[in-house]
Amino acid sequence: MTDARGSTGPNGGGYPPGTPCWVSLMVHGMAATQEFYGALFGWEFQPGPQQLGPYVRALLDGREVAGIGQLPPDRHLPIAWTPYFASDDVDLTAATVRHCGGTVGVGPLDAGEAGRLAIGSDPTGAVFGIWQALELLGTDITGVPGTPAWDELLTYDTESVAKFYEVAFRYEERPVASPDPDTDHVTLHIKGRPVAGIHGVGAALPRDRGPHWLTYFEATDTDEAAQRVLALGGHVLTPPHDTPQGRVATVADPEGAVFALVHMER
C-alpha cells in the first residue's frame, strides 16, 4: 500500500484515465447502511443518479466521497465496495476489458448528468467499475479521515492478472519487495505515480470471497475506529496492526461489506 491519492483528482480537475476515482457500495438496507457509515465516518447523504435504483452520494464537509445504492430485493449479490477507474471513453475501455478476457456485466450506460459507467470483472472474477465523468468527476476530497486512501486487489498471484490491468487501463507495473515468500505484490502506476496495488496472497485468499478489490479508508485512530465498527454492529476481521504505511485493520459493515481502516504515516 502506498499513499496514492492526491491533487490529480480532488480540487484539481478530472482524474487521469486508469486512476481509482470513486467507490460505490450496493446494499439491501439503505437506511441502516447510511446510519452505520454516517456514525463511523461522519458522512452525510444526498440523492444521486437513480439509473440502477435508489442511490445516494456520501458527503464529507459537503464534498462527494462515495456512493451507496439499493440492491433489488431479488438480487442476492455479494455486498462489497467497488472501486471505479477513470476513463475518457467508457465504451472503448469496456470493449478493451472484454478483449483482454474480462467481462462487462452492467453497461455502459448513462448515470444521468453525472457521467457514464460500466461494471465489469477481471479474468479471475474481481469486480470493478469504469467511470467517464461529466458533472461528477469522482471523489472530491481525500487525505482526511473518512475518505478513500487506497485500493488493492487481493488475488491468488499477481502474474495471473496484472497483465490484464496493464493492457486494459495502461498501468505500469512495479514489483514491491515482500518479506513473506508466499505472497507477491505489485503497484500499478499512471504517469509514474502509484494509484493502486495487486497483492497475491496465494492460499490465504478467503475461499468464500475469491479475488476481490479492497478499499482502504482513512482513520484518525485505527484502533478507535475498529472499536466503533464493533459498537455499530460491524465486525473486525483483522485486528489493528502496524505496517510500513501505517496502522491497518480489516473490518466489515453489518451487511458484510469488507473494507480496511488505515491511519497513514505521512
mmCIF file of C-alpha atoms in Angstrom:
data_model
loop_
_atom_site.group_PDB
_atom_site.id
_atom_site.type_symbol
_atom_site.label_atom_id
_atom_site.label_comp_id
_atom_site.label_asym_id
_atom_site.label_seq_id
_atom_site.Cartn_x
_atom_site.Cartn_y
_atom_site.Cartn_z
ATOM 1 C CA MET A 1 0.000 0.000 0.000
ATOM 2 C CA THR A 2 1.219 3.466 -0.921
ATOM 3 C CA ASP A 3 -0.105 6.977 -0.342
ATOM 4 C CA ALA A 4 -1.563 7.421 -3.803
ATOM 5 C CA ARG A 5 -4.493 9.776 -3.972
ATOM 6 C CA GLY A 6 -3.773 13.450 -4.161
ATOM 7 C CA SER A 7 -4.212 16.628 -6.142
ATOM 8 C CA THR A 8 -4.767 14.987 -9.530
ATOM 9 C CA GLY A 9 -8.431 14.345 -8.729
ATOM 10 C CA PRO A 10 -9.859 16.276 -5.811
ATOM 11 C CA ASN A 11 -9.878 20.007 -6.497
ATOM 12 C CA GLY A 12 -7.591 19.510 -9.472
ATOM 13 C CA GLY A 13 -9.954 18.662 -12.306
ATOM 14 C CA GLY A 14 -10.632 15.189 -13.641
ATOM 15 C CA TYR A 15 -8.787 12.036 -12.705
ATOM 16 C CA PRO A 16 -6.259 10.679 -15.242
ATOM 17 C CA PRO A 17 -7.553 7.557 -17.042
ATOM 18 C CA GLY A 18 -6.951 4.407 -15.017
ATOM 19 C CA THR A 19 -6.888 6.196 -11.665
ATOM 20 C CA PRO A 20 -9.325 4.991 -8.981
ATOM 21 C CA CYS A 21 -11.768 7.892 -8.883
ATOM 22 C CA TRP A 22 -14.853 6.677 -6.994
ATOM 23 C CA VAL A 23 -16.016 3.860 -4.751
ATOM 24 C CA SER A 24 -19.554 2.566 -4.500
ATOM 25 C CA LEU A 25 -21.490 0.069 -2.390
ATOM 26 C CA MET A 26 -24.746 -1.734 -3.248
ATOM 27 C CA VAL A 27 -26.738 -2.949 -0.234
ATOM 28 C CA HIS A 28 -30.180 -4.199 0.777
ATOM 29 C CA GLY A 29 -30.739 -1.881 3.752
ATOM 30 C CA MET A 30 -30.083 1.675 2.595
ATOM 31 C CA ALA A 31 -31.219 3.416 5.779
ATOM 32 C CA ALA A 32 -29.247 1.156 8.128
ATOM 33 C CA THR A 33 -26.136 1.397 5.936
ATOM 34 C CA GLN A 34 -26.288 5.196 5.875
ATOM 35 C CA GLU A 35 -26.664 5.198 9.651
ATOM 36 C CA PHE A 36 -23.604 2.951 10.053
ATOM 37 C CA TYR A 37 -21.267 4.951 7.801
ATOM 38 C CA GLY A 38 -22.637 8.264 8.988
ATOM 39 C CA ALA A 39 -21.727 7.323 12.550
ATOM 40 C CA LEU A 40 -18.369 5.790 11.575
ATOM 41 C CA PHE A 41 -17.056 8.436 9.175
ATOM 42 C CA GLY A 42 -19.281 11.472 9.739
ATOM 43 C CA TRP A 43 -20.804 11.172 6.270
ATOM 44 C CA GLU A 44 -23.977 12.952 5.248
ATOM 45 C CA PHE A 45 -26.031 11.908 2.224
ATOM 46 C CA GLN A 46 -27.858 13.397 -0.732
ATOM 47 C CA PRO A 47 -29.724 11.733 -3.634
ATOM 48 C CA GLY A 48 -27.664 10.661 -6.635
ATOM 49 C CA PRO A 49 -28.430 9.172 -10.081
ATOM 50 C CA GLN A 50 -31.203 6.559 -9.949
ATOM 51 C CA GLN A 51 -30.441 4.596 -13.145
ATOM 52 C CA LEU A 52 -29.573 1.442 -11.171
ATOM 53 C CA GLY A 53 -32.200 2.035 -8.487
ATOM 54 C CA PRO A 54 -32.187 4.205 -5.347
ATOM 55 C CA TYR A 55 -28.736 5.747 -4.856
ATOM 56 C CA VAL A 56 -27.177 8.344 -2.573
ATOM 57 C CA ARG A 57 -23.858 10.150 -2.541
ATOM 58 C CA ALA A 58 -21.937 10.270 0.713
ATOM 59 C CA LEU A 59 -20.621 13.727 1.565
ATOM 60 C CA LEU A 60 -17.918 14.871 3.965
ATOM 61 C CA ASP A 61 -17.942 18.601 4.648
ATOM 62 C CA GLY A 62 -20.290 18.953 1.684
ATOM 63 C CA ARG A 63 -17.952 17.205 -0.791
ATOM 64 C CA GLU A 64 -18.555 13.862 -2.531
ATOM 65 C CA VAL A 65 -16.722 10.880 -1.066
ATOM 66 C CA ALA A 66 -18.534 7.706 -2.154
ATOM 67 C CA GLY A 67 -21.855 6.251 -3.282
ATOM 68 C CA ILE A 68 -24.350 3.806 -1.764
ATOM 69 C CA GLY A 69 -27.085 2.133 -3.802
ATOM 70 C CA GLN A 70 -30.065 -0.153 -3.207
ATOM 71 C CA LEU A 71 -29.980 -3.732 -4.488
ATOM 72 C CA PRO A 72 -33.302 -5.084 -5.776
ATOM 73 C CA PRO A 73 -34.863 -7.489 -3.232
ATOM 74 C CA ASP A 74 -34.474 -10.431 -5.615
ATOM 75 C CA ARG A 75 -30.785 -9.818 -6.333
ATOM 76 C CA HIS A 76 -28.606 -11.846 -3.974
ATOM 77 C CA LEU A 77 -25.236 -10.445 -4.989
ATOM 78 C CA PRO A 78 -22.165 -10.170 -2.752
ATOM 79 C CA ILE A 79 -22.231 -6.974 -0.701
ATOM 80 C CA ALA A 80 -18.917 -5.297 -1.495
ATOM 81 C CA TRP A 81 -17.286 -1.931 -2.036
ATOM 82 C CA THR A 82 -16.447 -1.496 -5.710
ATOM 83 C CA PRO A 83 -13.718 0.864 -6.958
ATOM 84 C CA TYR A 84 -14.287 2.763 -10.203
ATOM 85 C CA PHE A 85 -11.417 3.555 -12.555
ATOM 86 C CA ALA A 86 -11.476 6.762 -14.588
ATOM 87 C CA SER A 87 -11.867 6.577 -18.363
ATOM 88 C CA ASP A 88 -12.086 9.135 -21.161
ATOM 89 C CA ASP A 89 -14.257 6.694 -23.143
ATOM 90 C CA VAL A 90 -16.096 4.077 -21.101
ATOM 91 C CA ASP A 91 -17.361 2.260 -24.192
ATOM 92 C CA LEU A 92 -13.837 1.818 -25.519
ATOM 93 C CA THR A 93 -12.499 0.756 -22.108
ATOM 94 C CA ALA A 94 -15.337 -1.772 -21.721
ATOM 95 C CA ALA A 95 -14.519 -3.212 -25.149
ATOM 96 C CA THR A 96 -10.853 -3.483 -24.123
ATOM 97 C CA VAL A 97 -11.822 -5.256 -20.905
ATOM 98 C CA ARG A 98 -13.719 -7.858 -22.935
ATOM 99 C CA HIS A 99 -10.859 -8.205 -25.412
ATOM 100 C CA CYS A 100 -8.427 -8.872 -22.539
ATOM 101 C CA GLY A 101 -10.520 -11.701 -21.095
ATOM 102 C CA GLY A 102 -12.632 -9.764 -18.621
ATOM 103 C CA THR A 103 -16.410 -9.414 -18.598
ATOM 104 C CA VAL A 104 -18.759 -6.426 -18.520
ATOM 105 C CA GLY A 105 -21.937 -7.197 -16.588
ATOM 106 C CA VAL A 106 -23.526 -3.740 -16.462
ATOM 107 C CA GLY A 107 -23.489 -1.023 -19.121
ATOM 108 C CA PRO A 108 -22.002 1.019 -20.482
ATOM 109 C CA LEU A 109 -24.907 3.272 -19.543
ATOM 110 C CA ASP A 110 -25.541 6.895 -18.644
ATOM 111 C CA ALA A 111 -25.883 7.890 -14.980
ATOM 112 C CA GLY A 112 -27.966 10.982 -15.587
ATOM 113 C CA GLU A 113 -25.877 14.105 -15.953
ATOM 114 C CA ALA A 114 -23.211 12.722 -13.609
ATOM 115 C CA GLY A 115 -21.383 10.590 -16.168
ATOM 116 C CA ARG A 116 -21.318 7.240 -17.902
ATOM 117 C CA LEU A 117 -20.424 3.935 -16.282
ATOM 118 C CA ALA A 118 -19.839 0.234 -16.712
ATOM 119 C CA ILE A 119 -19.281 -2.532 -14.176
ATOM 120 C CA GLY A 120 -17.036 -5.417 -15.097
ATOM 121 C CA SER A 121 -14.753 -8.074 -13.703
ATOM 122 C CA ASP A 122 -11.242 -9.234 -14.445
ATOM 123 C CA PRO A 123 -10.456 -12.785 -15.647
ATOM 124 C CA THR A 124 -10.313 -14.037 -12.037
ATOM 125 C CA GLY A 125 -13.739 -12.580 -11.173
ATOM 126 C CA ALA A 126 -12.764 -9.473 -9.204
ATOM 127 C CA VAL A 127 -15.381 -6.756 -9.780
ATOM 128 C CA PHE A 128 -14.604 -3.121 -10.617
ATOM 129 C CA GLY A 129 -16.315 -0.142 -12.216
ATOM 130 C CA ILE A 130 -15.374 2.195 -15.063
ATOM 131 C CA TRP A 131 -16.345 5.865 -14.820
ATOM 132 C CA GLN A 132 -16.443 8.501 -17.559
ATOM 133 C CA ALA A 133 -17.065 11.788 -15.774
ATOM 134 C CA LEU A 134 -19.427 14.566 -16.757
ATOM 135 C CA GLU A 135 -20.764 16.528 -13.775
ATOM 136 C CA LEU A 136 -19.355 14.120 -11.168
ATOM 137 C CA LEU A 137 -15.579 13.988 -11.543
ATOM 138 C CA GLY A 138 -15.266 11.470 -8.714
ATOM 139 C CA THR A 139 -14.254 11.562 -5.062
ATOM 140 C CA ASP A 140 -13.826 15.255 -4.313
ATOM 141 C CA ILE A 141 -11.839 15.088 -1.082
ATOM 142 C CA THR A 142 -9.067 12.731 0.060
ATOM 143 C CA GLY A 143 -6.284 12.684 2.620
ATOM 144 C CA VAL A 144 -8.553 13.229 5.627
ATOM 145 C CA PRO A 145 -10.386 10.739 7.895
ATOM 146 C CA GLY A 146 -13.439 9.198 6.271
ATOM 147 C CA THR A 147 -12.107 9.340 2.703
ATOM 148 C CA PRO A 148 -10.749 6.605 0.401
ATOM 149 C CA ALA A 149 -6.993 6.215 0.730
ATOM 150 C CA TRP A 150 -6.046 3.235 -1.458
ATOM 151 C CA ASP A 151 -7.482 0.355 -3.499
ATOM 152 C CA GLU A 152 -5.821 -3.042 -3.626
ATOM 153 C CA LEU A 153 -6.704 -6.225 -5.460
ATOM 154 C CA LEU A 154 -6.371 -9.353 -3.341
ATOM 155 C CA THR A 155 -5.871 -12.341 -5.627
ATOM 156 C CA TYR A 156 -4.083 -15.682 -5.877
ATOM 157 C CA ASP A 157 -0.952 -14.312 -7.536
ATOM 158 C CA THR A 158 -0.094 -11.105 -9.328
ATOM 159 C CA GLU A 159 1.232 -12.713 -12.510
ATOM 160 C CA SER A 160 -2.124 -14.230 -13.463
ATOM 161 C CA VAL A 161 -3.964 -10.921 -13.615
ATOM 162 C CA ALA A 162 -1.515 -7.993 -13.663
ATOM 163 C CA LYS A 163 -1.185 -8.138 -17.445
ATOM 164 C CA PHE A 164 -4.962 -7.720 -17.774
ATOM 165 C CA TYR A 165 -4.918 -4.438 -15.844
ATOM 166 C CA GLU A 166 -1.783 -3.267 -17.605
ATOM 167 C CA VAL A 167 -3.441 -3.623 -21.006
ATOM 168 C CA ALA A 168 -6.997 -2.627 -20.055
ATOM 169 C CA PHE A 169 -6.022 0.540 -18.150
ATOM 170 C CA ARG A 170 -2.455 1.162 -19.375
ATOM 171 C CA TYR A 171 -0.864 0.782 -15.978
ATOM 172 C CA GLU A 172 2.842 0.449 -15.426
ATOM 173 C CA GLU A 173 3.706 -2.391 -13.036
ATOM 174 C CA ARG A 174 6.345 -2.120 -10.334
ATOM 175 C CA PRO A 175 7.126 -5.047 -8.019
ATOM 176 C CA VAL A 176 7.187 -4.470 -4.279
ATOM 177 C CA ALA A 177 9.538 -6.442 -2.044
ATOM 178 C CA SER A 178 7.645 -8.760 0.311
ATOM 179 C CA PRO A 179 9.084 -10.386 3.450
ATOM 180 C CA ASP A 180 6.609 -13.258 3.024
ATOM 181 C CA PRO A 181 7.739 -15.807 0.403
ATOM 182 C CA ASP A 182 4.104 -16.959 -0.023
ATOM 183 C CA THR A 183 2.894 -13.561 -1.254
ATOM 184 C CA ASP A 184 3.809 -11.181 -4.045
ATOM 185 C CA HIS A 185 2.889 -7.561 -4.560
ATOM 186 C CA VAL A 186 2.967 -5.017 -7.381
ATOM 187 C CA THR A 187 1.880 -1.403 -7.536
ATOM 188 C CA LEU A 188 0.088 -0.009 -10.564
ATOM 189 C CA HIS A 189 1.316 3.378 -11.766
ATOM 190 C CA ILE A 190 -0.119 6.060 -14.035
ATOM 191 C CA LYS A 191 2.467 8.514 -15.383
ATOM 192 C CA GLY A 192 4.953 7.368 -12.751
ATOM 193 C CA ARG A 193 2.547 7.769 -9.832
ATOM 194 C CA PRO A 194 1.238 4.807 -7.780
ATOM 195 C CA VAL A 195 -2.560 4.578 -7.961
ATOM 196 C CA ALA A 196 -3.444 1.031 -6.831
ATOM 197 C CA GLY A 197 -1.953 -2.313 -5.881
ATOM 198 C CA ILE A 198 -2.255 -6.022 -6.610
ATOM 199 C CA HIS A 199 -1.466 -8.351 -3.714
ATOM 200 C CA GLY A 200 -1.045 -12.049 -4.462
ATOM 201 C CA VAL A 201 -1.787 -13.922 -1.252
ATOM 202 C CA GLY A 202 -1.965 -17.494 -2.567
ATOM 203 C CA ALA A 203 -3.845 -19.921 -0.346
ATOM 204 C CA ALA A 204 -4.539 -17.145 2.186
ATOM 205 C CA LEU A 205 -7.259 -15.771 -0.103
ATOM 206 C CA PRO A 206 -10.655 -16.333 1.571
ATOM 207 C CA ARG A 207 -12.397 -19.221 -0.191
ATOM 208 C CA ASP A 208 -15.827 -17.672 0.294
ATOM 209 C CA ARG A 209 -14.859 -14.473 -1.498
ATOM 210 C CA GLY A 210 -12.333 -15.227 -4.209
ATOM 211 C CA PRO A 211 -10.252 -12.439 -5.773
ATOM 212 C CA HIS A 212 -11.634 -9.018 -4.867
ATOM 213 C CA TRP A 213 -10.772 -5.349 -4.586
ATOM 214 C CA LEU A 214 -10.328 -3.932 -1.082
ATOM 215 C CA THR A 215 -10.800 -0.216 -0.379
ATOM 216 C CA TYR A 216 -8.893 1.458 2.455
ATOM 217 C CA PHE A 217 -10.470 4.419 4.252
ATOM 218 C CA GLU A 218 -8.508 6.963 6.283
ATOM 219 C CA ALA A 219 -8.987 6.902 10.069
ATOM 220 C CA THR A 220 -7.763 9.289 12.722
ATOM 221 C CA ASP A 221 -7.103 6.343 15.055
ATOM 222 C CA THR A 222 -7.346 2.834 13.584
ATOM 223 C CA ASP A 223 -7.873 1.146 16.952
ATOM 224 C CA GLU A 224 -10.660 3.517 17.973
ATOM 225 C CA ALA A 225 -12.318 3.251 14.554
ATOM 226 C CA ALA A 226 -12.234 -0.566 14.712
ATOM 227 C CA GLN A 227 -13.903 -0.468 18.123
ATOM 228 C CA ARG A 228 -16.545 1.878 16.717
ATOM 229 C CA VAL A 229 -17.220 -0.609 13.884
ATOM 230 C CA LEU A 230 -17.964 -3.256 16.520
ATOM 231 C CA ALA A 231 -20.177 -0.908 18.530
ATOM 232 C CA LEU A 232 -22.167 -0.078 15.384
ATOM 233 C CA GLY A 233 -22.865 -3.740 14.595
ATOM 234 C CA GLY A 234 -19.968 -4.470 12.229
ATOM 235 C CA HIS A 235 -17.117 -6.950 12.521
ATOM 236 C CA VAL A 236 -13.331 -6.791 12.870
ATOM 237 C CA LEU A 237 -11.779 -9.381 10.564
ATOM 238 C CA THR A 238 -8.115 -8.469 11.055
ATOM 239 C CA PRO A 239 -7.293 -6.545 14.238
ATOM 240 C CA PRO A 240 -5.317 -3.298 14.009
ATOM 241 C CA HIS A 241 -1.655 -3.866 13.261
ATOM 242 C CA ASP A 242 1.315 -1.805 12.176
ATOM 243 C CA THR A 243 2.548 -1.796 8.572
ATOM 244 C CA PRO A 244 5.233 0.297 6.835
ATOM 245 C CA GLN A 245 2.466 2.630 5.609
ATOM 246 C CA GLY A 246 0.581 2.951 8.892
ATOM 247 C CA ARG A 247 -1.754 1.123 11.247
ATOM 248 C CA VAL A 248 -4.336 -1.028 9.437
ATOM 249 C CA ALA A 249 -7.414 -3.066 10.332
ATOM 250 C CA THR A 250 -9.753 -5.045 8.069
ATOM 251 C CA VAL A 251 -13.415 -4.781 9.025
ATOM 252 C CA ALA A 252 -16.913 -5.434 7.677
ATOM 253 C CA ASP A 253 -20.112 -3.449 7.952
ATOM 254 C CA PRO A 254 -23.357 -5.030 9.279
ATOM 255 C CA GLU A 255 -24.293 -6.350 5.798
ATOM 256 C CA GLY A 256 -20.854 -7.886 5.350
ATOM 257 C CA ALA A 257 -19.128 -5.371 3.037
ATOM 258 C CA VAL A 258 -15.408 -5.673 3.765
ATOM 259 C CA PHE A 259 -13.139 -2.630 3.854
ATOM 260 C CA ALA A 260 -9.939 -1.559 5.584
ATOM 261 C CA LEU A 261 -9.198 1.257 8.013
ATOM 262 C CA VAL A 262 -5.806 2.888 7.889
ATOM 263 C CA HIS A 263 -4.044 5.695 9.701
ATOM 264 C CA MET A 264 -1.383 6.509 7.145
ATOM 265 C CA GLU A 265 2.013 7.798 8.122
ATOM 266 C CA ARG A 266 2.769 10.929 6.086
#
